[in-house]
XYZ file of C-alpha atoms in Angstrom:
489
model
C 19.208 1.661 -37.997
C 16.507 -1.028 -37.943
C 18.826 -3.396 -36.072
C 19.677 -0.640 -33.620
C 15.969 -0.021 -32.953
C 15.329 -3.749 -32.437
C 18.218 -3.894 -30.010
C 16.891 -0.879 -28.121
C 13.378 -2.286 -27.948
C 14.450 -5.724 -26.737
C 17.074 -4.613 -24.244
C 16.006 -5.950 -20.853
C 12.526 -6.537 -22.209
C 10.261 -7.945 -19.534
C 8.541 -10.817 -21.241
C 5.538 -11.591 -19.052
C 3.331 -12.664 -21.944
C 3.298 -16.272 -20.703
C 4.307 -16.033 -17.054
C 1.698 -13.414 -16.035
C -1.345 -15.229 -17.520
C -0.036 -18.540 -16.131
C 0.367 -17.159 -12.608
C -3.031 -15.405 -12.687
C -4.946 -18.454 -13.963
C -3.184 -21.004 -11.727
C -3.433 -18.888 -8.581
C -7.075 -17.963 -9.179
C -7.895 -21.654 -9.748
C -6.145 -22.430 -6.455
C -8.274 -19.759 -4.737
C -11.481 -21.346 -6.108
C -10.438 -24.769 -4.797
C -9.364 -23.453 -1.362
C -12.544 -21.380 -1.005
C -14.587 -24.464 -1.933
C -12.868 -26.479 0.786
C -12.681 -23.888 3.580
C -14.823 -20.736 3.201
C -18.458 -20.538 4.294
C -20.844 -17.728 5.370
C -20.989 -16.877 9.073
C -24.230 -16.866 11.080
C -25.007 -13.260 10.144
C -24.693 -13.809 6.371
C -26.160 -17.325 6.214
C -29.838 -18.180 5.574
C -29.972 -19.540 9.148
C -29.762 -15.907 10.351
C -33.565 -15.954 10.682
C -33.383 -18.724 13.285
C -30.292 -17.250 14.966
C -32.054 -13.871 15.200
C -35.108 -15.374 16.911
C -33.053 -17.460 19.343
C -31.025 -14.420 20.438
C -33.937 -11.958 20.362
C -32.313 -9.766 17.685
C -33.741 -7.686 14.844
C -32.465 -7.501 11.261
C -31.086 -4.023 11.865
C -28.725 -5.524 14.476
C -27.015 -7.601 11.805
C -23.318 -6.626 11.739
C -23.668 -5.677 8.071
C -25.498 -2.465 8.981
C -22.825 -1.458 11.508
C -19.773 -2.295 9.403
C -20.698 -1.856 5.741
C -20.377 1.984 5.603
C -16.836 1.655 6.990
C -16.122 -1.209 4.588
C -17.114 0.958 1.617
C -14.739 3.713 2.727
C -11.846 1.310 3.318
C -12.482 -0.363 -0.051
C -12.312 3.001 -1.824
C -9.054 3.764 0.007
C -7.502 0.492 -1.178
C -8.452 0.705 -4.847
C -8.790 4.445 -5.511
C -6.746 6.033 -2.724
C -3.613 3.888 -2.872
C -3.929 3.426 -6.640
C -4.082 7.110 -7.536
C -1.598 8.205 -4.862
C 1.053 6.317 -6.859
C 0.225 7.910 -10.229
C 2.670 10.782 -9.652
C 5.322 9.247 -11.938
C 5.120 10.908 -15.341
C 5.128 7.641 -17.335
C 3.940 5.013 -14.855
C 0.346 5.967 -14.060
C -1.122 2.919 -15.822
C 1.224 0.637 -13.919
C 0.437 2.341 -10.613
C -3.351 2.018 -10.852
C -3.450 -1.215 -12.865
C -1.000 -3.261 -10.793
C -2.506 -1.849 -7.586
C -5.850 -3.220 -8.834
C -4.297 -6.608 -9.668
C -2.488 -7.251 -6.400
C -5.385 -5.951 -4.278
C -7.848 -8.260 -6.073
C -5.606 -11.297 -5.568
C -4.493 -10.249 -2.096
C -7.942 -9.912 -0.553
C -8.800 -13.493 -1.550
C -5.603 -14.917 -0.057
C -6.078 -12.689 3.006
C -9.559 -14.108 3.683
C -7.973 -17.554 3.792
C -4.845 -16.689 5.796
C -6.641 -14.512 8.351
C -9.498 -17.012 8.444
C -7.192 -19.870 9.453
C -5.875 -17.756 12.333
C -9.020 -15.913 13.466
C -12.278 -17.292 12.027
C -11.784 -21.055 11.885
C -14.707 -23.023 13.304
C -13.077 -26.045 14.910
C -16.357 -27.978 14.958
C -16.401 -28.361 11.159
C -12.999 -27.013 10.064
C -14.547 -24.179 8.022
C -13.733 -20.475 7.926
C -16.896 -18.434 8.554
C -16.780 -14.994 6.914
C -18.884 -11.858 7.230
C -18.477 -8.149 6.572
C -15.787 -7.708 9.268
C -13.639 -10.327 7.521
C -13.883 -8.287 4.320
C -12.608 -5.186 6.150
C -9.738 -7.157 7.696
C -8.827 -8.586 4.279
C -8.632 -5.035 2.909
C -6.388 -4.082 5.850
C -4.174 -7.050 5.056
C -3.908 -5.971 1.408
C -2.996 -2.427 2.535
C 0.285 -3.743 3.969
C 1.277 -5.122 0.557
C 0.197 -1.957 -1.280
C 2.414 0.056 1.071
C 5.324 -2.258 0.199
C 4.514 -1.772 -3.498
C 5.172 1.946 -3.019
C 8.854 1.276 -2.284
C 9.401 -0.749 -5.477
C 6.982 1.168 -7.733
C 8.160 1.148 -11.339
C 11.040 -1.266 -10.696
C 9.355 -4.679 -10.660
C 7.271 -6.809 -13.011
C 3.626 -7.728 -12.275
C 4.684 -11.331 -11.603
C 7.149 -10.113 -8.968
C 4.348 -8.037 -7.427
C 2.082 -11.076 -7.157
C 4.887 -13.018 -5.445
C 5.480 -10.043 -3.107
C 1.743 -10.081 -2.276
C 1.560 -13.845 -1.716
C 4.377 -13.789 0.839
C 3.400 -10.388 2.256
C -0.106 -11.481 3.177
C 1.177 -14.736 4.664
C 3.642 -12.815 6.865
C 0.971 -10.233 7.722
C -1.480 -12.879 8.951
C 1.172 -14.443 11.198
C 2.420 -11.156 12.711
C -1.156 -9.939 13.177
C -2.004 -13.133 15.096
C 1.091 -12.774 17.291
C 0.513 -9.070 18.037
C -3.271 -9.037 18.505
C -3.930 -12.518 19.927
C -0.787 -13.780 21.659
C 0.680 -10.469 22.917
C -2.848 -9.004 23.159
C -1.796 -5.540 21.984
C -4.499 -3.193 20.713
C -4.020 -1.720 17.229
C -7.343 -0.475 15.845
C -5.955 1.535 12.911
C -2.974 -0.718 12.255
C -0.098 1.690 12.965
C 2.006 -1.328 13.931
C 0.357 -4.261 12.178
C -0.271 -2.551 8.811
C 1.929 0.529 8.409
C 5.088 -0.414 10.320
C 5.096 -3.942 8.900
C 4.215 -2.843 5.340
C 6.729 0.004 5.409
C 9.724 -2.038 6.552
C 8.686 -5.005 4.393
C 8.768 -2.783 1.285
C 11.991 -1.008 2.275
C 13.772 -4.315 2.909
C 12.658 -5.678 -0.466
C 13.846 -2.453 -2.142
C 17.205 -2.836 -0.376
C 17.529 -6.408 -1.654
C 16.577 -5.321 -5.191
C 18.979 -2.351 -5.224
C 19.794 -1.122 -8.742
C 23.156 0.702 -8.909
C 22.482 1.848 -12.494
C 18.993 3.193 -11.916
C 20.207 6.634 -12.996
C 19.612 5.436 -16.570
C 15.913 6.044 -16.001
C 15.968 8.611 -13.204
C 14.711 11.312 -15.580
C 11.391 9.411 -15.469
C 11.386 9.238 -11.656
C 9.645 12.575 -11.453
C 6.201 14.019 -11.978
C 4.581 16.341 -14.482
C 1.712 18.736 -13.819
C -1.150 16.378 -14.676
C 0.373 13.349 -12.906
C 0.601 15.363 -9.672
C -3.082 16.309 -10.027
C -4.028 12.632 -10.367
C -1.931 11.779 -7.307
C -3.803 14.448 -5.339
C -7.043 12.580 -6.092
C -5.585 9.599 -4.242
C -4.416 11.825 -1.393
C -7.831 13.408 -0.897
C -9.687 10.087 -0.958
C -7.276 8.667 1.622
C -7.446 11.820 3.739
C -11.267 11.920 3.751
C -11.775 8.232 4.515
C -8.942 7.683 7.010
C -11.268 8.139 10.023
C -13.244 5.159 8.675
C -10.020 3.172 8.251
C -8.946 3.663 11.869
C -12.413 3.083 13.329
C -13.667 0.304 11.021
C -13.149 -2.675 13.350
C -13.195 -0.978 16.746
C -15.907 -1.698 19.336
C -19.422 -0.563 18.446
C -20.390 2.603 20.229
C -17.860 4.792 22.029
C -14.720 3.064 20.639
C -15.669 3.610 17.031
C -16.884 7.139 17.734
C -13.696 8.127 19.536
C -11.405 6.592 16.888
C -13.073 8.629 14.131
C -12.783 11.885 16.113
C -9.117 11.331 17.008
C -8.174 10.500 13.400
C -10.155 13.437 12.012
C -8.270 15.876 14.249
C -4.812 14.363 13.739
C -5.206 14.562 9.954
C -6.273 18.201 10.080
C -3.289 19.158 12.235
C -0.835 17.342 9.937
C -1.817 19.400 6.892
C -0.763 22.704 8.446
C 2.635 21.528 9.689
C 3.341 19.781 6.376
C 2.646 22.986 4.450
C 4.738 24.992 6.920
C 7.826 22.759 6.678
C 7.507 22.268 2.920
C 7.367 26.030 2.335
C 10.228 26.681 4.750
C 12.649 24.394 2.907
C 11.660 25.201 -0.682
C 13.111 27.970 -2.793
C 10.959 31.143 -2.666
C 8.623 29.376 -0.189
C 6.841 27.324 -2.838
C 5.264 24.004 -1.872
C 6.581 20.624 -3.019
C 3.675 18.475 -4.228
C 5.397 15.302 -2.976
C 5.035 16.622 0.575
C 1.424 17.706 0.074
C 0.476 14.351 -1.461
C 2.081 12.204 1.232
C 3.049 13.901 4.481
C -0.468 15.323 4.949
C -1.594 11.725 5.627
C 1.048 10.892 8.244
C -1.156 11.930 11.184
C -3.738 9.309 10.239
C -1.043 6.641 10.326
C 0.422 7.759 13.660
C -2.881 7.976 15.514
C -3.960 4.471 14.412
C -2.923 2.481 17.491
C -4.159 5.002 20.058
C -7.274 5.969 18.052
C -9.706 4.151 20.362
C -7.881 5.141 23.561
C -8.588 8.298 25.573
C -5.955 10.245 23.652
C -8.013 13.419 24.065
C -8.684 15.823 21.161
C -5.649 17.995 21.962
C -3.512 14.833 22.081
C -4.622 13.941 18.547
C -3.704 17.435 17.353
C -0.246 17.109 18.949
C 0.357 13.737 17.249
C -0.658 15.205 13.880
C 1.455 18.313 14.479
C 4.615 16.282 15.146
C 4.043 13.853 12.277
C 3.601 16.555 9.666
C 7.024 17.933 10.618
C 8.815 14.563 10.874
C 7.347 13.133 7.664
C 8.133 16.229 5.564
C 11.696 16.435 6.918
C 12.001 12.745 6.035
C 11.239 13.501 2.386
C 13.708 16.391 2.348
C 16.663 14.748 4.133
C 16.150 11.032 4.854
C 15.038 9.756 1.437
C 18.178 11.070 -0.391
C 20.360 9.849 2.501
C 18.852 6.338 2.371
C 19.381 6.061 -1.374
C 22.958 7.348 -1.282
C 24.315 5.621 1.821
C 21.942 2.769 2.722
C 21.241 1.687 -0.887
C 17.468 1.833 -0.352
C 15.622 3.257 -3.375
C 12.213 4.257 -2.014
C 10.114 5.413 -4.989
C 7.079 6.720 -3.059
C 8.837 7.591 0.185
C 6.934 4.980 2.221
C 9.537 5.355 4.979
C 8.238 8.870 5.616
C 4.515 8.187 5.209
C 4.130 4.695 6.706
C 7.250 3.325 8.445
C 8.265 6.298 10.630
C 4.718 7.455 11.473
C 3.808 3.787 12.123
C 6.607 3.512 14.685
C 5.515 6.838 16.220
C 1.957 5.450 16.357
C 3.166 2.339 18.174
C 5.071 4.459 20.709
C 2.087 6.817 21.230
C -0.136 3.759 21.716
C 2.223 2.245 24.282
C 2.487 5.501 26.273
C -1.280 6.145 26.132
C -2.043 2.591 27.268
C 0.488 2.704 30.102
C -0.897 6.069 31.272
C -4.527 4.884 31.278
C -6.224 5.206 34.661
C -9.521 4.106 36.123
C -10.392 7.707 36.951
C -10.291 8.645 33.243
C -11.704 5.465 31.683
C -13.884 4.116 34.485
C -13.518 0.511 35.647
C -15.896 -0.865 33.012
C -14.495 1.396 30.301
C -10.946 0.224 31.027
C -11.938 -3.437 30.715
C -13.916 -2.752 27.542
C -11.267 -0.605 25.805
C -8.333 -2.938 26.449
C -10.339 -6.208 26.504
C -9.127 -7.085 29.989
C -11.136 -10.307 30.183
C -10.544 -14.047 30.206
C -6.843 -14.852 30.572
C -6.026 -11.119 30.392
C -8.458 -10.086 33.145
C -5.692 -9.340 35.666
C -3.433 -7.352 33.318
C -2.546 -3.829 34.504
C -2.389 -0.809 32.189
C 1.377 -0.414 32.710
C 1.866 -4.037 31.669
C -0.413 -3.408 28.675
C 1.891 -0.515 27.684
C 4.851 -2.912 27.684
C 2.949 -5.382 25.527
C 2.060 -2.578 23.101
C 5.802 -1.837 22.728
C 6.491 -5.557 22.230
C 3.910 -5.612 19.446
C 5.768 -2.787 17.681
C 9.027 -4.757 17.854
C 7.330 -7.830 16.354
C 5.977 -5.742 13.445
C 9.447 -4.316 12.687
C 11.114 -7.751 12.911
C 8.558 -9.364 10.588
C 8.805 -6.451 8.152
C 12.604 -6.401 7.948
C 13.166 -10.167 8.183
C 10.324 -11.049 5.834
C 11.349 -8.326 3.368
C 14.939 -9.587 3.165
C 13.724 -13.163 2.606
C 11.165 -12.181 -0.055
C 13.675 -9.788 -1.657
C 16.089 -12.691 -2.031
C 13.347 -14.744 -3.735
C 12.456 -11.828 -6.050
C 16.091 -11.551 -7.150
C 15.818 -14.932 -8.878
C 15.924 -14.434 -12.679
C 12.707 -16.402 -13.310
C 10.339 -13.486 -12.571
C 11.318 -11.282 -15.515
C 12.225 -8.018 -13.793
C 12.559 -4.917 -16.012
C 15.953 -3.607 -17.090
C 17.307 -0.443 -15.442
C 16.491 1.671 -18.486
C 12.921 0.371 -18.588
C 12.036 1.333 -15.011
C 9.312 3.929 -14.284
C 7.980 3.552 -17.819
C 4.896 1.439 -18.488
C 5.277 1.965 -22.244
C 8.670 0.260 -22.276
C 7.648 -2.204 -24.982
C 6.217 0.477 -27.246
C 7.868 3.095 -29.375
C 6.030 6.331 -29.958
C 7.293 7.096 -33.457
C 5.218 9.199 -35.785
C 5.214 7.860 -39.357
C 4.825 10.456 -42.062
C 4.500 9.588 -45.736
C 6.242 11.921 -48.128
C 4.616 11.194 -51.468
C 6.853 13.556 -53.407
C 10.101 11.775 -52.530
C 8.653 8.268 -51.989
C 10.181 7.682 -48.597
C 9.049 7.300 -44.998
C 10.629 9.410 -42.290
C 10.719 8.540 -38.599
C 10.168 11.773 -36.702
C 11.674 11.671 -33.194
C 9.938 14.327 -31.054
C 9.431 12.100 -28.012
C 11.750 9.171 -28.491
C 14.888 10.952 -27.301
C 13.145 11.817 -24.068
C 11.910 8.325 -23.219
C 14.721 6.115 -24.480
C 17.938 5.130 -22.680
C 21.431 6.471 -22.900
C 22.299 4.429 -26.000
C 20.079 6.602 -28.174
C 21.238 9.904 -26.721
C 24.267 9.957 -29.046
C 21.834 10.599 -31.912
C 20.452 13.787 -30.364
C 21.760 15.962 -33.148
C 19.883 13.938 -35.765
C 16.270 15.061 -36.024
C 14.996 12.636 -38.683
C 15.949 9.173 -39.877
C 14.977 8.500 -43.493
C 14.602 5.006 -44.838
C 14.050 4.896 -48.590
C 11.464 2.426 -49.887
């Protein structure tokens, strides 16, 4: 029996005892060196701010920190608490959900400051990247794309694989963001295209490449229990409350930021009602499915991201939220099982329904809203300010802007799918130590919860098995009829 237990414990054991510390230490050392070479404070966070302020007749209160930091706090909570707890719904993977979310976000934001800095904040006079509070928000946005991708492979990959996924994901994100926002000059305040569409299809493509035909060995763990659903709702509520900050964080000061918050606020509210309606309609006895309540209620925030700073109008925001609640919930009911059965895409968190589909809808809504923009609604100055029609883009018409918005959506999908397939191929290499099929969705896979009881009368130790049969793979199921193993000392 001892040999059998050893075999069971070591089967597909993910040995990251050396590889994980090595990757963390080496990569963090690399970050220190790269930051030492490239990263410096910008004029608003440097000690020369005093001189800069006097030269430009500014006051301390006009420092960007005071405009952006409240939004940064909200976005930061969304990244670490919102995304982290949203993924705790798995009954035996809550530690992995929050802990690995913490790990990849902490690494990702450092690499994002560098990657985005080289594309957006590089000072060509001295070759340094100048960072301030807006860079911190953008780095969090960049990390969000990788956390979305993590949702598709939750419970099926090792922490080393997640770090590799993040390294490549942030690199791809920085490139597609530069193409969409700078070269195509599409507007995407809340990241429907740049963050959600890219992150969604990046994760789904990786999941497709890492398809596990024998995942049914651990599918009994791919479900929630009462308390894990409550924890996941904490994540949902934090994301839901702070999503207006997410969509408005880097928009123009003044009316743009104000309008983005209002539009997001309304879209989110509308989504909740349609999600509850559809969930109840398709469930037995009209009960609600917590998966829908945890995820689909957020879809409106995703879909309104691109058009958040446009003149979408309050009723327009409600319509977007209304449609997304229905589409996202139906996605969980019909599309997720279809994708696993026929397309071989195992989407643990259903990111296709919360991020990918609503992200595409957001890109389409943004393109239509931009193309329909008129001077009578926006005003001549407002039109130039909202769409940044200045410099080389000064002569661009709104209809042409709508076309460029659609082009931006296509770029996000191409980078997500193409990049995901490439990174998925890399993650399939055996060097990363991926968990065995029967160890998936279980962050106690290297432990055995056996209660030892000493029987002093008979001088033997018995291994009681109240939990082991539930958490261990098919090999142990043949012993179901045996309640106690006794090993005489």
